[in-house]
Short mmCIF file of C-alpha atoms and ligand atoms in Angstrom, two decimals:
data_model
loop_
_atom_site.label_atom_id
_atom_site.label_comp_id
_atom_site.label_asym_id
_atom_site.label_seq_id
_atom_site.Cartn_x
_atom_site.Cartn_y
_atom_site.Cartn_z
CA MET A 1 149.42 -121.36 -128.16
CA PRO A 2 149.47 -118.67 -125.10
CA SER A 3 147.39 -115.68 -125.79
CA ASP A 4 149.31 -113.68 -123.56
CA THR A 5 152.84 -113.27 -125.25
CA SER A 6 154.20 -110.65 -122.79
CA ARG A 7 155.86 -113.54 -120.84
CA GLY A 8 157.64 -116.20 -122.62
CA PHE A 9 159.17 -113.93 -125.22
CA GLY A 10 162.38 -113.15 -123.50
CA ALA A 11 161.16 -112.74 -119.83
CA PRO A 12 161.93 -115.20 -117.21
CA PRO A 13 159.23 -117.79 -115.99
CA PRO A 14 157.36 -116.49 -112.95
CA SER A 15 158.73 -118.14 -109.30
CA ALA A 16 155.01 -118.05 -108.72
CA LEU A 17 153.40 -120.71 -110.73
CA PRO A 18 149.70 -120.86 -109.24
CA ASN A 19 148.37 -122.75 -112.26
CA ILE A 20 150.89 -125.66 -111.44
CA PRO A 21 149.53 -128.95 -112.39
CA TRP A 22 148.61 -129.99 -108.79
CA GLU A 23 146.69 -132.90 -106.78
CA ASP A 24 146.86 -132.82 -103.22
CA ARG A 25 148.62 -136.00 -101.44
CA PRO A 26 146.28 -138.87 -101.30
CA ALA A 27 144.33 -139.41 -97.72
CA GLY A 28 146.78 -141.82 -95.70
CA SER A 29 149.66 -141.55 -97.78
CA SER A 30 152.96 -140.63 -96.28
CA ALA A 31 154.94 -140.57 -99.75
CA VAL A 32 157.20 -137.89 -100.31
CA LEU A 33 156.09 -137.77 -104.11
CA TRP A 34 152.80 -139.09 -105.04
CA ARG A 35 151.39 -139.92 -108.33
CA SER A 36 148.74 -137.97 -110.26
CA SER A 37 145.37 -139.86 -110.52
CA ARG A 38 145.16 -139.01 -114.18
CA ASN A 39 148.41 -140.59 -115.06
CA PRO A 40 149.24 -141.10 -117.87
CA ILE A 41 148.75 -137.89 -118.66
CA ILE A 42 149.86 -138.29 -122.04
CA ARG A 43 149.06 -141.58 -123.81
CA ARG A 44 151.37 -143.34 -126.41
CA ASP A 45 149.32 -142.44 -129.76
CA LEU A 46 148.39 -138.73 -128.90
CA ILE A 47 149.42 -137.63 -132.41
CA GLU A 48 149.33 -139.60 -135.59
CA ARG A 49 152.16 -142.15 -136.35
CA SER A 50 153.38 -141.99 -132.49
CA ASN A 51 154.36 -145.19 -131.12
CA SER A 52 155.10 -143.40 -127.30
CA ILE A 53 155.45 -140.20 -125.80
CA PHE A 54 157.81 -140.06 -122.90
CA ASN A 55 161.00 -138.71 -121.08
CA SER A 56 159.79 -135.38 -122.02
CA ALA A 57 160.50 -131.74 -120.68
CA VAL A 58 157.89 -129.04 -119.87
CA VAL A 59 158.31 -125.39 -118.56
CA PRO A 60 156.16 -122.59 -118.06
CA PHE A 61 155.71 -120.47 -121.12
CA GLY A 62 153.58 -117.20 -121.17
CA ASP A 63 150.38 -117.99 -119.02
CA ALA A 64 150.55 -121.70 -119.79
CA PHE A 65 153.03 -124.37 -120.52
CA ALA A 66 155.30 -125.22 -123.43
CA GLY A 67 157.50 -128.37 -123.70
CA VAL A 68 159.56 -130.80 -125.89
CA PHE A 69 158.57 -134.08 -126.15
CA ARG A 70 160.24 -137.50 -126.92
CA ILE A 71 158.23 -139.19 -129.65
CA ASP A 72 159.39 -142.47 -131.02
CA ASP A 73 157.40 -143.09 -134.13
CA THR A 74 155.74 -145.92 -135.87
CA THR A 75 158.84 -146.41 -137.92
CA ARG A 76 160.48 -146.51 -134.49
CA VAL A 77 162.58 -143.36 -135.30
CA MET A 78 163.34 -141.50 -131.83
CA ASN A 79 162.80 -137.49 -132.37
CA ILE A 80 161.59 -134.69 -130.38
CA HIS A 81 158.64 -132.30 -130.82
CA ALA A 82 157.31 -129.12 -129.37
CA GLY A 83 154.17 -128.63 -127.61
CA HIS A 84 151.70 -126.65 -125.84
CA SER A 85 149.11 -126.70 -122.92
CA ALA A 86 147.11 -124.52 -120.75
CA ASP A 87 147.16 -126.62 -117.78
CA GLY A 88 150.15 -128.71 -117.90
CA VAL A 89 148.20 -131.89 -118.16
CA ASN A 90 146.27 -131.78 -121.63
CA TRP A 91 148.78 -131.44 -124.47
CA THR A 92 148.56 -130.26 -127.93
CA ILE A 93 152.07 -131.60 -129.20
CA GLU A 94 152.99 -130.82 -133.12
CA PRO A 95 152.65 -133.59 -135.55
CA LYS A 96 156.14 -132.70 -137.15
CA THR A 97 159.63 -133.04 -135.44
CA ILE A 98 161.51 -130.00 -134.59
CA GLU A 99 163.31 -128.49 -137.32
CA TRP A 100 166.63 -126.94 -136.20
CA ARG A 101 168.02 -124.29 -137.87
CA ALA A 102 171.82 -124.46 -137.87
CA THR A 103 173.60 -121.17 -136.09
CA ASP A 104 176.43 -121.50 -138.17
CA ALA A 105 177.48 -124.07 -141.26
CA ARG A 106 179.69 -126.15 -139.13
CA VAL A 107 176.46 -127.21 -137.10
CA GLY A 108 175.31 -128.36 -140.56
CA GLU A 109 177.69 -130.88 -140.64
CA ILE A 110 176.45 -132.84 -137.54
CA GLN A 111 172.77 -132.08 -138.63
CA GLU A 112 173.90 -134.15 -142.10
CA ASN A 113 174.46 -137.30 -139.90
CA PHE A 114 171.06 -137.25 -138.16
CA THR A 115 169.96 -140.56 -136.87
CA HIS A 116 167.87 -139.89 -133.61
CA ALA A 117 167.33 -137.59 -130.74
CA TYR A 118 165.46 -138.60 -127.78
CA ASP A 119 165.27 -137.76 -124.01
CA PRO A 120 165.09 -133.76 -124.15
CA ARG A 121 165.71 -131.25 -121.13
CA VAL A 122 164.88 -127.27 -121.33
CA THR A 123 165.93 -124.98 -119.41
CA TRP A 124 165.46 -121.39 -119.05
CA LEU A 125 168.77 -119.58 -119.22
CA GLU A 126 169.14 -115.83 -119.34
CA ASP A 127 166.79 -114.93 -122.13
CA ARG A 128 165.81 -117.76 -123.48
CA TYR A 129 165.10 -121.69 -123.47
CA TYR A 130 167.75 -123.88 -124.16
CA VAL A 131 167.07 -127.56 -124.91
CA THR A 132 169.45 -130.31 -124.74
CA TRP A 133 169.06 -133.69 -125.81
CA CYS A 134 170.46 -136.94 -126.87
CA ASN A 135 171.81 -136.56 -130.31
CA GLY A 136 172.85 -139.20 -132.48
CA TYR A 137 176.15 -138.41 -134.13
CA HIS A 138 178.20 -141.64 -134.72
CA GLY A 139 176.54 -142.89 -131.39
CA PRO A 140 174.71 -140.92 -128.87
CA THR A 141 176.03 -137.72 -127.35
CA ILE A 142 174.50 -134.09 -126.40
CA GLY A 143 172.82 -131.82 -128.82
CA VAL A 144 172.21 -128.41 -127.72
CA GLY A 145 169.92 -125.87 -128.96
CA TYR A 146 167.56 -123.10 -128.03
CA THR A 147 163.92 -121.41 -128.50
CA HIS A 148 162.53 -118.05 -127.56
CA ASP A 149 158.84 -119.08 -128.66
CA PHE A 150 158.89 -122.64 -129.19
CA GLU A 151 158.15 -122.24 -132.97
CA THR A 152 161.56 -121.68 -134.10
CA PHE A 153 164.45 -123.40 -132.69
CA HIS A 154 168.09 -122.88 -133.13
CA GLN A 155 170.85 -125.63 -132.99
CA LEU A 156 174.14 -124.97 -131.39
CA ASP A 157 177.04 -127.66 -131.71
CA ASN A 158 177.15 -130.80 -129.79
CA ALA A 159 178.57 -130.43 -126.20
CA TYR A 160 180.77 -133.77 -126.28
CA LEU A 161 182.38 -136.58 -127.85
CA PRO A 162 180.12 -139.71 -128.22
CA PHE A 163 179.21 -141.43 -126.29
CA ASN A 164 177.07 -139.52 -123.59
CA ARG A 165 173.53 -139.54 -122.23
CA ASN A 166 171.52 -137.24 -119.97
CA GLY A 167 172.81 -133.68 -120.54
CA VAL A 168 170.99 -131.24 -118.32
CA LEU A 169 171.85 -127.66 -118.00
CA PHE A 170 172.08 -125.40 -114.87
CA PRO A 171 169.69 -122.51 -114.90
CA ARG A 172 172.50 -119.97 -114.52
CA LYS A 173 175.96 -119.12 -114.68
CA VAL A 174 178.12 -120.47 -111.66
CA GLY A 175 181.59 -119.18 -110.97
CA GLY A 176 181.31 -117.35 -114.60
CA TYR A 177 180.52 -120.21 -116.29
CA TYR A 178 177.70 -122.16 -117.84
CA LEU A 179 177.43 -125.60 -116.40
CA MET A 180 176.03 -129.02 -117.93
CA LEU A 181 175.90 -132.22 -116.21
CA SER A 182 176.21 -135.50 -118.19
CA ARG A 183 176.53 -139.27 -117.93
CA PRO A 184 179.55 -140.66 -120.33
CA SER A 185 178.09 -144.01 -121.73
CA ASP A 186 178.40 -146.61 -124.39
CA ASN A 187 176.60 -147.06 -127.67
CA GLY A 188 174.34 -149.66 -126.27
CA HIS A 189 172.24 -150.17 -123.16
CA THR A 190 175.35 -149.05 -121.01
CA PRO A 191 175.68 -151.10 -117.91
CA PHE A 192 177.57 -148.35 -115.95
CA GLY A 193 177.32 -144.54 -115.55
CA ASP A 194 178.31 -141.92 -113.39
CA ILE A 195 177.20 -138.24 -113.55
CA TYR A 196 179.75 -135.50 -114.48
CA LEU A 197 179.77 -131.94 -114.66
CA SER A 198 181.26 -129.57 -117.14
CA GLU A 199 181.82 -125.89 -117.61
CA SER A 200 181.84 -123.94 -120.59
CA PRO A 201 182.20 -120.09 -121.42
CA ASP A 202 179.97 -119.64 -124.52
CA LEU A 203 177.76 -123.11 -124.48
CA ILE A 204 179.91 -124.83 -127.08
CA HIS A 205 183.27 -125.48 -125.70
CA TRP A 206 183.10 -127.87 -122.53
CA GLY A 207 185.96 -128.70 -120.34
CA ARG A 208 186.98 -129.13 -116.69
CA HIS A 209 185.00 -131.99 -116.32
CA ARG A 210 184.37 -133.10 -112.85
CA HIS A 211 182.70 -136.25 -111.08
CA VAL A 212 179.77 -135.62 -109.41
CA MET A 213 178.32 -138.97 -108.27
CA GLY A 214 178.43 -142.36 -109.03
CA THR A 215 176.42 -145.68 -108.16
CA ARG A 216 175.93 -147.29 -104.84
CA PRO A 217 176.21 -151.09 -104.55
CA TRP A 218 173.31 -153.25 -103.72
CA THR A 219 171.11 -150.42 -104.12
CA TRP A 220 168.01 -149.18 -106.40
CA GLU A 221 170.87 -147.13 -108.10
CA SER A 222 173.79 -149.65 -108.30
CA THR A 223 174.05 -150.13 -112.04
CA LYS A 224 174.09 -146.55 -113.39
CA VAL A 225 172.90 -143.04 -112.37
CA GLY A 226 171.85 -140.01 -114.72
CA ALA A 227 170.57 -136.32 -114.13
CA GLY A 228 166.95 -135.85 -114.59
CA PRO A 229 165.14 -132.21 -114.58
CA THR A 230 166.95 -128.89 -114.59
CA PRO A 231 168.56 -128.46 -111.04
CA ILE A 232 166.44 -126.27 -108.83
CA GLU A 233 168.09 -123.82 -106.68
CA THR A 234 167.21 -123.69 -103.12
CA PRO A 235 168.98 -122.13 -100.09
CA GLU A 236 170.20 -125.68 -98.91
CA GLY A 237 171.85 -126.03 -102.67
CA TRP A 238 171.02 -127.48 -106.17
CA LEU A 239 168.07 -129.91 -105.78
CA LEU A 240 168.95 -132.55 -108.77
CA PHE A 241 166.27 -135.22 -109.37
CA TYR A 242 168.03 -138.22 -110.97
CA HIS A 243 167.07 -141.68 -112.09
CA GLY A 244 168.96 -144.83 -110.47
CA VAL A 245 169.07 -148.23 -112.28
CA LEU A 246 169.52 -151.43 -110.76
CA THR A 247 169.73 -154.64 -112.58
CA SER A 248 167.71 -157.38 -111.62
CA CYS A 249 167.24 -160.87 -113.23
CA ASN A 250 164.42 -159.59 -115.50
CA GLY A 251 166.76 -156.74 -116.65
CA PHE A 252 167.35 -152.92 -115.79
CA VAL A 253 164.87 -151.26 -113.36
CA TYR A 254 164.72 -147.43 -113.52
CA SER A 255 163.97 -145.46 -110.13
CA PHE A 256 164.33 -141.75 -109.26
CA GLY A 257 165.51 -140.03 -106.10
CA ALA A 258 167.27 -136.63 -105.57
CA ALA A 259 170.46 -135.31 -104.09
CA LEU A 260 171.85 -131.58 -103.09
CA LEU A 261 174.59 -130.26 -105.00
CA ASP A 262 176.81 -127.34 -103.29
CA LEU A 263 175.47 -124.08 -104.82
CA ASP A 264 178.84 -122.60 -105.58
CA GLU A 265 180.84 -125.83 -106.56
CA PRO A 266 178.11 -128.13 -108.02
CA TRP A 267 180.29 -131.04 -108.35
CA LYS A 268 180.13 -131.39 -104.44
CA VAL A 269 177.34 -133.40 -103.23
CA ILE A 270 175.93 -132.53 -99.91
CA ALA A 271 173.23 -135.04 -99.59
CA ARG A 272 171.94 -137.92 -101.48
CA SER A 273 168.70 -139.80 -100.59
CA ARG A 274 169.35 -143.66 -99.82
CA ASP A 275 165.81 -144.26 -100.70
CA TYR A 276 164.22 -143.73 -104.16
CA MET A 277 161.21 -141.42 -104.30
CA ILE A 278 159.45 -143.19 -107.24
CA ALA A 279 159.86 -146.57 -108.46
CA PRO A 280 158.22 -148.80 -111.14
CA GLN A 281 155.43 -149.99 -109.27
CA VAL A 282 152.11 -149.56 -111.21
CA PRO A 283 151.05 -150.88 -114.40
CA TYR A 284 152.00 -148.10 -116.49
CA GLU A 285 155.29 -147.99 -115.20
CA GLN A 286 155.63 -151.94 -115.06
CA ILE A 287 154.40 -152.58 -118.51
CA GLY A 288 155.19 -150.79 -121.90
CA ASP A 289 157.80 -150.82 -124.43
CA VAL A 290 160.42 -151.24 -122.03
CA GLN A 291 159.28 -152.48 -118.60
CA ASN A 292 159.94 -151.13 -115.27
CA VAL A 293 160.98 -147.44 -116.13
CA THR A 294 160.27 -144.05 -114.57
CA PHE A 295 162.58 -141.52 -116.03
CA PRO A 296 162.12 -137.81 -114.66
CA CYS A 297 163.15 -134.78 -117.35
CA ALA A 298 161.31 -131.94 -115.77
CA ALA A 299 160.02 -130.31 -112.90
CA LEU A 300 157.72 -127.06 -111.99
CA LEU A 301 157.89 -125.26 -109.14
CA ASP A 302 155.38 -122.97 -107.52
CA GLY A 303 157.71 -120.84 -105.31
CA PRO A 304 155.32 -119.28 -102.48
CA THR A 305 153.64 -122.72 -102.01
CA GLY A 306 156.68 -125.25 -102.47
CA ARG A 307 154.11 -127.18 -104.58
CA LEU A 308 156.49 -128.98 -107.33
CA SER A 309 155.35 -131.23 -109.98
CA VAL A 310 157.85 -133.79 -111.48
CA TYR A 311 157.18 -135.00 -115.07
CA TYR A 312 158.45 -138.37 -115.78
CA GLY A 313 158.36 -141.20 -118.57
CA ALA A 314 156.79 -144.57 -117.72
CA ALA A 315 157.80 -147.78 -119.25
CA ASP A 316 159.44 -145.90 -122.44
CA THR A 317 155.73 -145.84 -123.32
CA VAL A 318 153.84 -142.90 -121.78
CA THR A 319 153.93 -139.49 -119.98
CA CYS A 320 153.00 -139.08 -116.26
CA LEU A 321 153.21 -136.56 -113.54
CA ALA A 322 154.15 -136.96 -109.67
CA HIS A 323 153.67 -134.24 -107.00
CA GLY A 324 155.50 -133.06 -103.68
CA TYR A 325 156.34 -130.19 -101.53
CA LEU A 326 159.82 -128.52 -102.06
CA PRO A 327 160.59 -128.46 -98.31
CA GLU A 328 159.74 -132.04 -97.71
CA ILE A 329 161.61 -133.23 -100.68
CA VAL A 330 164.89 -131.50 -99.42
CA ALA A 331 164.20 -132.65 -95.97
CA PHE A 332 163.69 -136.45 -97.41
CA VAL A 333 167.08 -136.21 -99.33
CA LYS A 334 168.98 -135.03 -96.14
CA ALA A 335 167.41 -137.43 -93.63
CA ARG A 336 168.88 -140.58 -94.79
CA THR A 337 172.01 -139.60 -97.15
C1 BMA B 1 168.08 -145.14 -121.67
C2 BMA B 1 167.31 -144.19 -122.57
C3 BMA B 1 166.04 -143.52 -122.17
C4 BMA B 1 165.06 -144.85 -121.63
C5 BMA B 1 165.95 -145.79 -120.88
C6 BMA B 1 165.32 -147.30 -120.09
O1 BMA B 1 169.21 -145.51 -122.21
O2 BMA B 1 167.13 -144.81 -123.77
O3 BMA B 1 165.35 -143.13 -122.98
O4 BMA B 1 164.07 -144.47 -120.73
O5 BMA B 1 167.27 -146.13 -121.56
O6 BMA B 1 164.93 -147.93 -121.79
#
């Protein structure tokens, strides 16, 4: 637990993050994002009865870091757990799953049907950390909840009808509404998927759904795309890391890149990288419970230096880090759009 609780309890995370987990670009590399030499930073069996820890979300919290982690247990139930870290690399993860307190009796109706919770995102919004995740309710849909302290968690209603995945909140209202990206899907390993944007006055009722972006034939993102970390506000637009999937003769291949969305009308894409930034190319991304998966769910930014660190799941088994510089990432997105 962070010793200084003056931040993280009701105060926004700082834009300067001098303690961001970081490694310089390796000599001789020209990659826009490079992998941490400490990968995988979280091994699959960090806690008891854990089969795998991946596709997880991290935020600054106090003088340290907190997160919500996807853990598939040894029964292969998918659920989410809170965790803390002083340096963003070495994590202490709660052995118990998050116990959601219903914000009203009707939320209890959806809790009675718990089947699974996975692929969390965490977003500082107004005065608290919101968590969105893939919540099983007659199939996958998007669960929404919040916490002030990563100890007590409160659950709101699901955002959408099933089937939906990859629900990602914007970190502020735009045009007077809360905004969320999502990817309508099917009840299986969905062989399609575009990113949509929905708006809400209260984080409960979602509507005015707009198409944001779809697939691109004959590329790394030809089968489906899905939003990754919370969009990052830049003067050039909202920077959205997203995963793209192609179907090879051995199944799905999950890579990731980024796009820039209009600041005021984020359903409009300003630029989008033709090339992926990370694709499964090293053993811990290629070999695991699901081969060939790199799946980003969170990013940290040190504003003054532009240093940016992305947390991504690898091969549905472990959690990894990659690093880059925000201005270079934006330039990469705009260079070959
Ligand atoms: C998606 C989700 C992700 C997973 C990916 C690859 O449908 O289940 O959690 O990383 O498939 O298996």
